[in-house]
mmCIF file as Biopython writes it, N, C-alpha, C and O atoms, coordinates in Angstrom:
data_model
#
loop_
_atom_site.group_PDB
_atom_site.id
_atom_site.type_symbol
_atom_site.label_atom_id
_atom_site.label_alt_id
_atom_site.label_comp_id
_atom_site.label_asym_id
_atom_site.label_entity_id
_atom_site.label_seq_id
_atom_site.pdbx_PDB_ins_code
_atom_site.Cartn_x
_atom_site.Cartn_y
_atom_site.Cartn_z
_atom_site.occupancy
_atom_site.B_iso_or_equiv
_atom_site.auth_seq_id
_atom_site.auth_asym_id
_atom_site.pdbx_PDB_model_num
ATOM 1   N N  . TYR A ? 1  ? -149.726 -49.042 25.191 1.0 0.0 1  A 1 
ATOM 2   C CA . TYR A ? 1  ? -151.243 -49.507 25.511 1.0 0.0 1  A 1 
ATOM 3   C C  . TYR A ? 1  ? -151.475 -50.039 26.342 1.0 0.0 1  A 1 
ATOM 4   O O  . TYR A ? 1  ? -152.402 -49.692 27.074 1.0 0.0 1  A 1 
ATOM 5   N N  . GLN A ? 2  ? -150.359 -51.631 26.691 1.0 0.0 2  A 1 
ATOM 6   C CA . GLN A ? 2  ? -150.474 -52.204 27.540 1.0 0.0 2  A 1 
ATOM 7   C C  . GLN A ? 2  ? -150.874 -52.079 29.023 1.0 0.0 2  A 1 
ATOM 8   O O  . GLN A ? 2  ? -151.620 -52.764 29.723 1.0 0.0 2  A 1 
ATOM 9   N N  . ILE A ? 3  ? -150.004 -50.786 29.316 1.0 0.0 3  A 1 
ATOM 10  C CA . ILE A ? 3  ? -150.297 -50.338 30.846 1.0 0.0 3  A 1 
ATOM 11  C C  . ILE A ? 3  ? -151.421 -50.186 31.026 1.0 0.0 3  A 1 
ATOM 12  O O  . ILE A ? 3  ? -152.017 -50.852 31.873 1.0 0.0 3  A 1 
ATOM 13  N N  . ILE A ? 4  ? -152.087 -49.160 30.192 1.0 0.0 4  A 1 
ATOM 14  C CA . ILE A ? 4  ? -153.665 -49.128 30.445 1.0 0.0 4  A 1 
ATOM 15  C C  . ILE A ? 4  ? -154.164 -49.899 30.805 1.0 0.0 4  A 1 
ATOM 16  O O  . ILE A ? 4  ? -154.744 -50.002 31.886 1.0 0.0 4  A 1 
ATOM 17  N N  . LYS A ? 5  ? -153.971 -51.191 29.336 1.0 0.0 5  A 1 
ATOM 18  C CA . LYS A ? 5  ? -155.119 -51.934 29.884 1.0 0.0 5  A 1 
ATOM 19  C C  . LYS A ? 5  ? -155.054 -52.261 30.852 1.0 0.0 5  A 1 
ATOM 20  O O  . LYS A ? 5  ? -156.133 -52.434 31.420 1.0 0.0 5  A 1 
ATOM 21  N N  . ASP A ? 6  ? -153.618 -52.581 31.734 1.0 0.0 6  A 1 
ATOM 22  C CA . ASP A ? 6  ? -152.653 -53.868 32.784 1.0 0.0 6  A 1 
ATOM 23  C C  . ASP A ? 6  ? -153.295 -52.860 34.329 1.0 0.0 6  A 1 
ATOM 24  O O  . ASP A ? 6  ? -153.738 -53.341 35.372 1.0 0.0 6  A 1 
ATOM 25  N N  . TYR A ? 7  ? -153.172 -51.754 34.062 1.0 0.0 7  A 1 
ATOM 26  C CA . TYR A ? 7  ? -153.685 -50.652 35.302 1.0 0.0 7  A 1 
ATOM 27  C C  . TYR A ? 7  ? -154.298 -49.062 35.173 1.0 0.0 7  A 1 
ATOM 28  O O  . TYR A ? 7  ? -153.905 -48.048 35.750 1.0 0.0 7  A 1 
ATOM 29  N N  . SER A ? 8  ? -155.227 -49.207 34.355 1.0 0.0 8  A 1 
ATOM 30  C CA . SER A ? 8  ? -156.533 -48.930 33.765 1.0 0.0 8  A 1 
ATOM 31  C C  . SER A ? 8  ? -157.399 -48.093 35.184 1.0 0.0 8  A 1 
ATOM 32  O O  . SER A ? 8  ? -158.498 -47.567 35.007 1.0 0.0 8  A 1 
ATOM 33  N N  . ASP A ? 9  ? -156.859 -48.089 36.237 1.0 0.0 9  A 1 
ATOM 34  C CA . ASP A ? 9  ? -157.223 -47.772 37.101 1.0 0.0 9  A 1 
ATOM 35  C C  . ASP A ? 9  ? -156.349 -47.250 38.617 1.0 0.0 9  A 1 
ATOM 36  O O  . ASP A ? 9  ? -156.470 -47.273 39.842 1.0 0.0 9  A 1 
ATOM 37  N N  . ASN A ? 10 ? -155.310 -46.736 37.403 1.0 0.0 10 A 1 
ATOM 38  C CA . ASN A ? 10 ? -153.870 -46.648 38.357 1.0 0.0 10 A 1 
ATOM 39  C C  . ASN A ? 10 ? -153.789 -44.875 37.999 1.0 0.0 10 A 1 
ATOM 40  O O  . ASN A ? 10 ? -153.681 -44.464 36.844 1.0 0.0 10 A 1 
ATOM 41  N N  . SER A ? 11 ? -153.837 -44.284 38.778 1.0 0.0 11 A 1 
ATOM 42  C CA . SER A ? 11 ? -153.513 -42.514 38.044 1.0 0.0 11 A 1 
ATOM 43  C C  . SER A ? 11 ? -151.661 -42.624 37.751 1.0 0.0 11 A 1 
ATOM 44  O O  . SER A ? 11 ? -151.195 -41.496 37.911 1.0 0.0 11 A 1 
ATOM 45  N N  . ILE A ? 12 ? -150.975 -43.260 37.521 1.0 0.0 12 A 1 
ATOM 46  C CA . ILE A ? 12 ? -149.390 -43.968 36.924 1.0 0.0 12 A 1 
ATOM 47  C C  . ILE A ? 12 ? -149.820 -43.929 35.733 1.0 0.0 12 A 1 
ATOM 48  O O  . ILE A ? 12 ? -148.900 -43.666 34.959 1.0 0.0 12 A 1 
ATOM 49  N N  . THR A ? 13 ? -151.088 -44.112 35.082 1.0 0.0 13 A 1 
ATOM 50  C CA . THR A ? 13 ? -151.081 -45.149 33.772 1.0 0.0 13 A 1 
ATOM 51  C C  . THR A ? 13 ? -152.128 -43.031 32.938 1.0 0.0 13 A 1 
ATOM 52  O O  . THR A ? 13 ? -152.109 -42.676 31.759 1.0 0.0 13 A 1 
ATOM 53  N N  . ALA A ? 14 ? -152.754 -42.296 34.053 1.0 0.0 14 A 1 
ATOM 54  C CA . ALA A ? 14 ? -153.072 -40.598 33.365 1.0 0.0 14 A 1 
ATOM 55  C C  . ALA A ? 14 ? -151.848 -40.141 32.570 1.0 0.0 14 A 1 
ATOM 56  O O  . ALA A ? 14 ? -152.228 -40.214 31.401 1.0 0.0 14 A 1 
ATOM 57  N N  . PRO A ? 15 ? -150.559 -39.701 32.574 1.0 0.0 15 A 1 
ATOM 58  C CA . PRO A ? 15 ? -149.664 -39.501 31.691 1.0 0.0 15 A 1 
ATOM 59  C C  . PRO A ? 15 ? -149.187 -40.475 30.041 1.0 0.0 15 A 1 
ATOM 60  O O  . PRO A ? 15 ? -148.691 -40.470 28.914 1.0 0.0 15 A 1 
ATOM 61  N N  . VAL A ? 16 ? -149.854 -41.196 31.145 1.0 0.0 16 A 1 
ATOM 62  C CA . VAL A ? 16 ? -149.645 -43.180 29.483 1.0 0.0 16 A 1 
ATOM 63  C C  . VAL A ? 16 ? -150.972 -43.112 28.618 1.0 0.0 16 A 1 
ATOM 64  O O  . VAL A ? 16 ? -151.357 -43.517 27.522 1.0 0.0 16 A 1 
ATOM 65  N N  . MET A ? 17 ? -151.423 -42.449 29.596 1.0 0.0 17 A 1 
ATOM 66  C CA . MET A ? 17 ? -153.585 -42.130 28.894 1.0 0.0 17 A 1 
ATOM 67  C C  . MET A ? 17 ? -152.928 -40.921 27.705 1.0 0.0 17 A 1 
ATOM 68  O O  . MET A ? 17 ? -152.521 -40.874 26.544 1.0 0.0 17 A 1 
ATOM 69  N N  . LEU A ? 18 ? -153.056 -40.415 28.387 1.0 0.0 18 A 1 
ATOM 70  C CA . LEU A ? 18 ? -152.259 -38.675 27.150 1.0 0.0 18 A 1 
ATOM 71  C C  . LEU A ? 18 ? -151.357 -38.147 26.381 1.0 0.0 18 A 1 
ATOM 72  O O  . LEU A ? 18 ? -151.287 -37.050 25.827 1.0 0.0 18 A 1 
ATOM 73  N N  . SER A ? 19 ? -150.464 -39.332 26.419 1.0 0.0 19 A 1 
ATOM 74  C CA . SER A ? 19 ? -149.791 -40.094 25.427 1.0 0.0 19 A 1 
ATOM 75  C C  . SER A ? 19 ? -149.793 -41.254 24.022 1.0 0.0 19 A 1 
ATOM 76  O O  . SER A ? 19 ? -149.049 -41.327 23.044 1.0 0.0 19 A 1 
ATOM 77  N N  . HIS A ? 20 ? -150.674 -41.859 24.339 1.0 0.0 20 A 1 
ATOM 78  C CA . HIS A ? 20 ? -152.010 -41.779 23.489 1.0 0.0 20 A 1 
ATOM 79  C C  . HIS A ? 20 ? -152.622 -41.249 22.826 1.0 0.0 20 A 1 
ATOM 80  O O  . HIS A ? 20 ? -152.569 -40.982 21.626 1.0 0.0 20 A 1 
ATOM 81  N N  . ALA A ? 21 ? -153.016 -41.131 23.296 1.0 0.0 21 A 1 
ATOM 82  C CA . ALA A ? 21 ? -154.290 -39.716 23.170 1.0 0.0 21 A 1 
ATOM 83  C C  . ALA A ? 21 ? -153.322 -38.800 21.865 1.0 0.0 21 A 1 
ATOM 84  O O  . ALA A ? 21 ? -153.589 -38.846 20.665 1.0 0.0 21 A 1 
ATOM 85  N N  . THR A ? 22 ? -152.013 -37.888 22.582 1.0 0.0 22 A 1 
ATOM 86  C CA . THR A ? 22 ? -151.869 -38.108 21.131 1.0 0.0 22 A 1 
ATOM 87  C C  . THR A ? 22 ? -151.102 -38.364 20.307 1.0 0.0 22 A 1 
ATOM 88  O O  . THR A ? 22 ? -151.001 -37.612 19.337 1.0 0.0 22 A 1 
ATOM 89  N N  . ASP A ? 23 ? -150.182 -39.693 20.441 1.0 0.0 23 A 1 
ATOM 90  C CA . ASP A ? 23 ? -150.479 -40.395 19.288 1.0 0.0 23 A 1 
ATOM 91  C C  . ASP A ? 23 ? -151.625 -39.919 17.963 1.0 0.0 23 A 1 
ATOM 92  O O  . ASP A ? 23 ? -151.508 -39.441 16.834 1.0 0.0 23 A 1 
ATOM 93  N N  . MET A ? 24 ? -152.887 -40.418 18.954 1.0 0.0 24 A 1 
ATOM 94  C CA . MET A ? 24 ? -153.406 -41.195 18.206 1.0 0.0 24 A 1 
ATOM 95  C C  . MET A ? 24 ? -154.467 -39.439 16.876 1.0 0.0 24 A 1 
ATOM 96  O O  . MET A ? 24 ? -155.204 -39.404 15.891 1.0 0.0 24 A 1 
ATOM 97  N N  . ILE A ? 25 ? -154.010 -38.742 17.523 1.0 0.0 25 A 1 
ATOM 98  C CA . ILE A ? 25 ? -153.950 -37.233 17.639 1.0 0.0 25 A 1 
ATOM 99  C C  . ILE A ? 25 ? -152.792 -37.362 16.519 1.0 0.0 25 A 1 
ATOM 100 O O  . ILE A ? 25 ? -153.072 -37.062 15.359 1.0 0.0 25 A 1 
ATOM 101 N N  . ALA A ? 26 ? -151.732 -37.725 16.794 1.0 0.0 26 A 1 
ATOM 102 C CA . ALA A ? 26 ? -151.104 -37.835 15.585 1.0 0.0 26 A 1 
ATOM 103 C C  . ALA A ? 26 ? -151.180 -38.273 14.074 1.0 0.0 26 A 1 
ATOM 104 O O  . ALA A ? 26 ? -150.774 -37.717 13.054 1.0 0.0 26 A 1 
ATOM 105 N N  . SER A ? 27 ? -151.592 -39.015 14.206 1.0 0.0 27 A 1 
ATOM 106 C CA . SER A ? 27 ? -152.494 -40.267 13.062 1.0 0.0 27 A 1 
ATOM 107 C C  . SER A ? 27 ? -153.992 -39.885 12.949 1.0 0.0 27 A 1 
ATOM 108 O O  . SER A ? 27 ? -154.843 -40.630 12.463 1.0 0.0 27 A 1 
ATOM 109 N N  . GLN A ? 28 ? -154.219 -38.689 13.432 1.0 0.0 28 A 1 
ATOM 110 C CA . GLN A ? 28 ? -155.230 -38.402 12.307 1.0 0.0 28 A 1 
ATOM 111 C C  . GLN A ? 28 ? -156.679 -39.103 13.570 1.0 0.0 28 A 1 
ATOM 112 O O  . GLN A ? 28 ? -157.717 -39.623 13.161 1.0 0.0 28 A 1 
ATOM 113 N N  . ASP A ? 29 ? -156.529 -39.021 14.198 1.0 0.0 29 A 1 
ATOM 114 C CA . ASP A ? 29 ? -157.720 -40.404 14.705 1.0 0.0 29 A 1 
ATOM 115 C C  . ASP A ? 29 ? -158.839 -39.456 15.547 1.0 0.0 29 A 1 
ATOM 116 O O  . ASP A ? 29 ? -159.631 -39.938 16.357 1.0 0.0 29 A 1 
ATOM 117 N N  . TYR A ? 30 ? -158.762 -38.074 15.219 1.0 0.0 30 A 1 
ATOM 118 C CA . TYR A ? 30 ? -160.136 -37.726 15.572 1.0 0.0 30 A 1 
ATOM 119 C C  . TYR A ? 30 ? -160.698 -38.141 17.212 1.0 0.0 30 A 1 
ATOM 120 O O  . TYR A ? 30 ? -160.212 -38.033 18.338 1.0 0.0 30 A 1 
ATOM 121 N N  . LYS A ? 31 ? -162.080 -38.702 16.603 1.0 0.0 31 A 1 
ATOM 122 C CA . LYS A ? 31 ? -163.050 -39.490 17.388 1.0 0.0 31 A 1 
ATOM 123 C C  . LYS A ? 31 ? -162.099 -40.777 18.836 1.0 0.0 31 A 1 
ATOM 124 O O  . LYS A ? 31 ? -162.288 -40.839 20.051 1.0 0.0 31 A 1 
ATOM 125 N N  . GLN A ? 32 ? -161.156 -41.561 17.948 1.0 0.0 32 A 1 
ATOM 126 C CA . GLN A ? 32 ? -160.763 -41.943 18.970 1.0 0.0 32 A 1 
ATOM 127 C C  . GLN A ? 32 ? -159.807 -41.029 19.864 1.0 0.0 32 A 1 
ATOM 128 O O  . GLN A ? 32 ? -159.648 -41.848 20.770 1.0 0.0 32 A 1 
ATOM 129 N N  . ALA A ? 33 ? -159.419 -40.458 20.071 1.0 0.0 33 A 1 
ATOM 130 C CA . ALA A ? 33 ? -158.526 -39.297 20.580 1.0 0.0 33 A 1 
ATOM 131 C C  . ALA A ? 33 ? -159.174 -38.759 21.607 1.0 0.0 33 A 1 
ATOM 132 O O  . ALA A ? 33 ? -158.823 -38.783 22.786 1.0 0.0 33 A 1 
ATOM 133 N N  . HIS A ? 34 ? -160.568 -38.048 20.934 1.0 0.0 34 A 1 
ATOM 134 C CA . HIS A ? 34 ? -161.166 -37.336 21.878 1.0 0.0 34 A 1 
ATOM 135 C C  . HIS A ? 34 ? -162.761 -38.254 23.122 1.0 0.0 34 A 1 
ATOM 136 O O  . HIS A ? 34 ? -163.754 -37.823 23.708 1.0 0.0 34 A 1 
ATOM 137 N N  . ILE A ? 35 ? -161.935 -39.971 22.888 1.0 0.0 35 A 1 
ATOM 138 C CA . ILE A ? 35 ? -162.789 -41.077 23.778 1.0 0.0 35 A 1 
ATOM 139 C C  . ILE A ? 35 ? -161.591 -40.748 24.233 1.0 0.0 35 A 1 
ATOM 140 O O  . ILE A ? 35 ? -161.706 -39.808 25.019 1.0 0.0 35 A 1 
ATOM 141 N N  . HIS A ? 36 ? -160.126 -41.203 24.058 1.0 0.0 36 A 1 
ATOM 142 C CA . HIS A ? 36 ? -159.683 -40.773 24.649 1.0 0.0 36 A 1 
ATOM 143 C C  . HIS A ? 36 ? -159.327 -40.039 26.185 1.0 0.0 36 A 1 
ATOM 144 O O  . HIS A ? 36 ? -159.602 -40.071 27.384 1.0 0.0 36 A 1 
ATOM 145 N N  . LEU A ? 37 ? -158.911 -39.700 25.665 1.0 0.0 37 A 1 
ATOM 146 C CA . LEU A ? 37 ? -159.224 -37.760 26.433 1.0 0.0 37 A 1 
ATOM 147 C C  . LEU A ? 37 ? -160.400 -37.490 27.461 1.0 0.0 37 A 1 
ATOM 148 O O  . LEU A ? 37 ? -160.075 -36.753 28.391 1.0 0.0 37 A 1 
ATOM 149 N N  . LYS A ? 38 ? -162.141 -38.105 27.466 1.0 0.0 38 A 1 
ATOM 150 C CA . LYS A ? 38 ? -162.761 -37.738 27.499 1.0 0.0 38 A 1 
ATOM 151 C C  . LYS A ? 38 ? -162.116 -39.074 28.808 1.0 0.0 38 A 1 
ATOM 152 O O  . LYS A ? 38 ? -161.942 -38.458 29.859 1.0 0.0 38 A 1 
ATOM 153 N N  . GLN A ? 39 ? -161.857 -40.153 28.943 1.0 0.0 39 A 1 
ATOM 154 C CA . GLN A ? 39 ? -161.680 -41.398 29.821 1.0 0.0 39 A 1 
ATOM 155 C C  . GLN A ? 39 ? -160.403 -40.611 30.858 1.0 0.0 39 A 1 
ATOM 156 O O  . GLN A ? 39 ? -160.278 -40.732 32.076 1.0 0.0 39 A 1 
ATOM 157 N N  . LEU A ? 40 ? -159.908 -40.136 30.305 1.0 0.0 40 A 1 
ATOM 158 C CA . LEU A ? 40 ? -158.832 -39.636 30.916 1.0 0.0 40 A 1 
ATOM 159 C C  . LEU A ? 40 ? -159.664 -38.845 31.781 1.0 0.0 40 A 1 
ATOM 160 O O  . LEU A ? 40 ? -159.925 -39.279 32.903 1.0 0.0 40 A 1 
ATOM 161 N N  . ILE A ? 41 ? -160.163 -37.615 31.352 1.0 0.0 41 A 1 
ATOM 162 C CA . ILE A ? 41 ? -160.899 -36.421 32.343 1.0 0.0 41 A 1 
ATOM 163 C C  . ILE A ? 41 ? -161.667 -36.870 33.615 1.0 0.0 41 A 1 
ATOM 164 O O  . ILE A ? 41 ? -161.547 -36.297 34.698 1.0 0.0 41 A 1 
ATOM 165 N N  . GLU A ? 42 ? -162.727 -38.294 33.322 1.0 0.0 42 A 1 
ATOM 166 C CA . GLU A ? 42 ? -163.091 -38.680 33.422 1.0 0.0 42 A 1 
ATOM 167 C C  . GLU A ? 42 ? -162.003 -40.518 35.132 1.0 0.0 42 A 1 
ATOM 168 O O  . GLU A ? 42 ? -162.098 -40.889 36.302 1.0 0.0 42 A 1 
ATOM 169 N N  . LYS A ? 43 ? -161.724 -40.625 34.667 1.0 0.0 43 A 1 
ATOM 170 C CA . LYS A ? 43 ? -160.804 -41.517 36.066 1.0 0.0 43 A 1 
ATOM 171 C C  . LYS A ? 43 ? -160.177 -40.591 36.365 1.0 0.0 43 A 1 
ATOM 172 O O  . LYS A ? 43 ? -160.769 -40.123 37.337 1.0 0.0 43 A 1 
ATOM 173 N N  . PHE A ? 44 ? -158.867 -39.673 36.039 1.0 0.0 44 A 1 
ATOM 174 C CA . PHE A ? 44 ? -158.567 -38.543 36.946 1.0 0.0 44 A 1 
ATOM 175 C C  . PHE A ? 44 ? -158.615 -37.360 36.943 1.0 0.0 44 A 1 
ATOM 176 O O  . PHE A ? 44 ? -157.900 -36.535 36.374 1.0 0.0 44 A 1 
ATOM 177 N N  . PRO A ? 45 ? -159.588 -37.235 37.676 1.0 0.0 45 A 1 
ATOM 178 C CA . PRO A ? 45 ? -160.085 -35.743 37.299 1.0 0.0 45 A 1 
ATOM 179 C C  . PRO A ? 45 ? -158.619 -34.353 37.617 1.0 0.0 45 A 1 
ATOM 180 O O  . PRO A ? 45 ? -158.220 -33.350 37.025 1.0 0.0 45 A 1 
ATOM 181 N N  . ASP A ? 46 ? -158.260 -35.099 38.870 1.0 0.0 46 A 1 
ATOM 182 C CA . ASP A ? 46 ? -157.343 -33.789 39.517 1.0 0.0 46 A 1 
ATOM 183 C C  . ASP A ? 46 ? -155.610 -33.794 39.535 1.0 0.0 46 A 1 
ATOM 184 O O  . ASP A ? 46 ? -154.765 -33.384 40.331 1.0 0.0 46 A 1 
ATOM 185 N N  . SER A ? 47 ? -155.557 -34.865 37.486 1.0 0.0 47 A 1 
ATOM 186 C CA . SER A ? 47 ? -154.367 -34.952 37.514 1.0 0.0 47 A 1 
ATOM 187 C C  . SER A ? 47 ? -153.803 -33.959 36.516 1.0 0.0 47 A 1 
ATOM 188 O O  . SER A ? 47 ? -154.273 -33.041 35.843 1.0 0.0 47 A 1 
ATOM 189 N N  . LYS A ? 48 ? -152.196 -34.698 36.749 1.0 0.0 48 A 1 
ATOM 190 C CA . LYS A ? 48 ? -152.042 -32.617 35.603 1.0 0.0 48 A 1 
ATOM 191 C C  . LYS A ? 48 ? -152.539 -33.263 34.297 1.0 0.0 48 A 1 
ATOM 192 O O  . LYS A ? 48 ? -153.611 -32.826 33.880 1.0 0.0 48 A 1 
ATOM 193 N N  . SER A ? 49 ? -152.295 -33.655 34.008 1.0 0.0 49 A 1 
ATOM 194 C CA . SER A ? 49 ? -152.392 -34.623 32.688 1.0 0.0 49 A 1 
ATOM 195 C C  . SER A ? 49 ? -153.957 -34.293 32.851 1.0 0.0 49 A 1 
ATOM 196 O O  . SER A ? 49 ? -154.024 -33.133 32.445 1.0 0.0 49 A 1 
ATOM 197 N N  . ALA A ? 50 ? -155.773 -34.851 33.378 1.0 0.0 50 A 1 
ATOM 198 C CA . ALA A ? 50 ? -156.304 -34.635 33.171 1.0 0.0 50 A 1 
ATOM 199 C C  . ALA A ? 50 ? -156.886 -33.092 32.394 1.0 0.0 50 A 1 
ATOM 200 O O  . ALA A ? 50 ? -157.931 -32.913 31.769 1.0 0.0 50 A 1 
ATOM 201 N N  . GLU A ? 51 ? -155.876 -32.202 32.681 1.0 0.0 51 A 1 
ATOM 202 C CA . GLU A ? 51 ? -155.523 -30.597 32.473 1.0 0.0 51 A 1 
ATOM 203 C C  . GLU A ? 51 ? -155.497 -30.786 31.190 1.0 0.0 51 A 1 
ATOM 204 O O  . GLU A ? 51 ? -156.121 -30.394 30.204 1.0 0.0 51 A 1 
ATOM 205 N N  . GLN A ? 52 ? -154.542 -31.547 31.456 1.0 0.0 52 A 1 
ATOM 206 C CA . GLN A ? 52 ? -153.690 -30.925 30.137 1.0 0.0 52 A 1 
ATOM 207 C C  . GLN A ? 52 ? -154.648 -31.328 28.847 1.0 0.0 52 A 1 
ATOM 208 O O  . GLN A ? 52 ? -154.819 -30.568 27.894 1.0 0.0 52 A 1 
ATOM 209 N N  . ALA A ? 53 ? -155.121 -32.365 28.937 1.0 0.0 53 A 1 
ATOM 210 C CA . ALA A ? 53 ? -156.668 -33.484 27.447 1.0 0.0 53 A 1 
ATOM 211 C C  . ALA A ? 53 ? -157.541 -32.301 28.176 1.0 0.0 53 A 1 
ATOM 212 O O  . ALA A ? 53 ? -158.740 -32.500 27.982 1.0 0.0 53 A 1 
ATOM 213 N N  . LYS A ? 54 ? -157.455 -31.906 28.439 1.0 0.0 54 A 1 
ATOM 214 C CA . LYS A ? 54 ? -158.615 -30.548 28.462 1.0 0.0 54 A 1 
ATOM 215 C C  . LYS A ? 54 ? -158.754 -30.199 28.165 1.0 0.0 54 A 1 
ATOM 216 O O  . LYS A ? 54 ? -159.854 -30.212 27.612 1.0 0.0 54 A 1 
ATOM 217 N N  . LYS A ? 55 ? -157.787 -29.175 27.991 1.0 0.0 55 A 1 
ATOM 218 C CA . LYS A ? 55 ? -157.200 -27.771 27.203 1.0 0.0 55 A 1 
ATOM 219 C C  . LYS A ? 55 ? -157.145 -28.664 25.188 1.0 0.0 55 A 1 
ATOM 220 O O  . LYS A ? 55 ? -157.446 -28.055 24.161 1.0 0.0 55 A 1 
ATOM 221 N N  . ILE A ? 56 ? -156.658 -30.218 25.265 1.0 0.0 56 A 1 
ATOM 222 C CA . ILE A ? 56 ? -155.998 -30.480 23.720 1.0 0.0 56 A 1 
ATOM 223 C C  . ILE A ? 56 ? -157.969 -31.123 23.679 1.0 0.0 56 A 1 
ATOM 224 O O  . ILE A ? 56 ? -158.575 -31.384 22.640 1.0 0.0 56 A 1 
ATOM 225 N N  . VAL A ? 57 ? -158.541 -31.222 25.082 1.0 0.0 57 A 1 
ATOM 226 C CA . VAL A ? 57 ? -160.695 -31.564 23.647 1.0 0.0 57 A 1 
ATOM 227 C C  . VAL A ? 57 ? -161.300 -29.583 22.990 1.0 0.0 57 A 1 
ATOM 228 O O  . VAL A ? 57 ? -162.037 -29.052 22.159 1.0 0.0 57 A 1 
ATOM 229 N N  . ASP A ? 58 ? -160.222 -29.191 24.223 1.0 0.0 58 A 1 
ATOM 230 C CA . ASP A ? 58 ? -160.853 -28.065 23.294 1.0 0.0 58 A 1 
ATOM 231 C C  . ASP A ? 58 ? -160.322 -27.008 22.476 1.0 0.0 58 A 1 
ATOM 232 O O  . ASP A ? 58 ? -160.745 -25.939 22.036 1.0 0.0 58 A 1 
ATOM 233 N N  . LYS A ? 59 ? -159.004 -27.816 22.408 1.0 0.0 59 A 1 
ATOM 234 C CA . LYS A ? 59 ? -158.623 -27.663 20.482 1.0 0.0 59 A 1 
ATOM 235 C C  . LYS A ? 59 ? -159.897 -28.548 19.532 1.0 0.0 59 A 1 
ATOM 236 O O  . LYS A ? 59 ? -160.272 -27.941 18.528 1.0 0.0 59 A 1 
ATOM 237 N N  . LEU A ? 60 ? -160.401 -29.592 19.738 1.0 0.0 60 A 1 
ATOM 238 C CA . LEU A ? 60 ? -160.259 -30.732 19.075 1.0 0.0 60 A 1 
ATOM 239 C C  . LEU A ? 60 ? -161.641 -30.301 19.094 1.0 0.0 60 A 1 
ATOM 240 O O  . LEU A ? 60 ? -161.832 -29.916 17.941 1.0 0.0 60 A 1 
ATOM 241 N N  . LYS A ? 61 ? -162.455 -30.183 19.591 1.0 0.0 61 A 1 
ATOM 242 C CA . LYS A ? 61 ? -163.893 -29.163 19.627 1.0 0.0 61 A 1 
ATOM 243 C C  . LYS A ? 61 ? -163.968 -28.107 19.103 1.0 0.0 61 A 1 
ATOM 244 O O  . LYS A ? 61 ? -165.074 -27.584 19.240 1.0 0.0 61 A 1 
ATOM 245 N N  . ALA A ? 62 ? -162.845 -27.232 18.228 1.0 0.0 62 A 1 
ATOM 246 C CA . ALA A ? 62 ? -162.747 -26.048 17.811 1.0 0.0 62 A 1 
ATOM 247 C C  . ALA A ? 62 ? -162.702 -26.073 16.303 1.0 0.0 62 A 1 
ATOM 248 O O  . ALA A ? 62 ? -163.335 -25.513 15.408 1.0 0.0 62 A 1 
ATOM 249 N N  . LYS A ? 63 ? -161.471 -27.148 16.382 1.0 0.0 63 A 1 
ATOM 250 C CA . LYS A ? 63 ? -161.070 -27.876 14.971 1.0 0.0 63 A 1 
ATOM 251 C C  . LYS A ? 63 ? -162.883 -28.408 14.225 1.0 0.0 63 A 1 
ATOM 252 O O  . LYS A ? 63 ? -163.312 -28.485 13.074 1.0 0.0 63 A 1 
ATOM 253 N N  . GLU A ? 64 ? -163.233 -28.556 15.008 1.0 0.0 64 A 1 
ATOM 254 C CA . GLU A ? 64 ? -164.368 -29.575 14.919 1.0 0.0 64 A 1 
ATOM 255 C C  . GLU A ? 64 ? -166.548 -28.561 14.430 1.0 0.0 64 A 1 
ATOM 256 O O  . GLU A ? 64 ? -167.658 -28.301 13.966 1.0 0.0 64 A 1 
ATOM 257 N N  . GLY A ? 65 ? -165.480 -28.560 15.086 1.0 0.0 65 A 1 
ATOM 258 C CA . GLY A ? 65 ? -165.895 -26.271 14.603 1.0 0.0 65 A 1 
ATOM 259 C C  . GLY A ? 65 ? -165.674 -26.183 13.406 1.0 0.0 65 A 1 
ATOM 260 O O  . GLY A ? 65 ? -166.545 -26.380 12.559 1.0 0.0 65 A 1 
ATOM 261 N N  . ALA A ? 66 ? -164.489 -25.878 13.147 1.0 0.0 66 A 1 
ATOM 262 C CA . ALA A ? 66 ? -163.587 -25.059 12.366 1.0 0.0 66 A 1 
ATOM 263 C C  . ALA A ? 66 ? -164.895 -25.316 10.553 1.0 0.0 66 A 1 
ATOM 264 O O  . ALA A ? 66 ? -165.565 -24.610 9.799  1.0 0.0 66 A 1 
ATOM 265 N N  . THR A ? 67 ? -164.374 -27.387 10.820 1.0 0.0 67 A 1 
ATOM 266 C CA . THR A ? 67 ? -164.793 -28.058 10.075 1.0 0.0 67 A 1 
ATOM 267 C C  . THR A ? 67 ? -165.987 -28.626 9.694  1.0 0.0 67 A 1 
ATOM 268 O O  . THR A ? 67 ? -166.261 -29.579 8.964  1.0 0.0 67 A 1 
ATOM 269 N N  . ASN A ? 68 ? -166.836 -27.618 10.529 1.0 0.0 68 A 1 
ATOM 270 C CA . ASN A ? 68 ? -168.528 -28.157 9.636  1.0 0.0 68 A 1 
ATOM 271 C C  . ASN A ? 68 ? -169.216 -27.043 8.962  1.0 0.0 68 A 1 
ATOM 272 O O  . ASN A ? 68 ? -170.276 -27.240 8.369  1.0 0.0 68 A 1 
#
């Protein structure tokens, strides 16, 4: 978390942001995970981490649709 806080505008944090979001998913904090994934996609759209984040966001949306 400290790395993200200190270097939030550096693309090297993209994988760390992705990892943080997946930790949130593991803790079933889907709302915060979704927020962090969207931030990752917006800040670093061309990164491999953003590509993964987009896939995860789609899965979260599908899960939300299944529960509504």
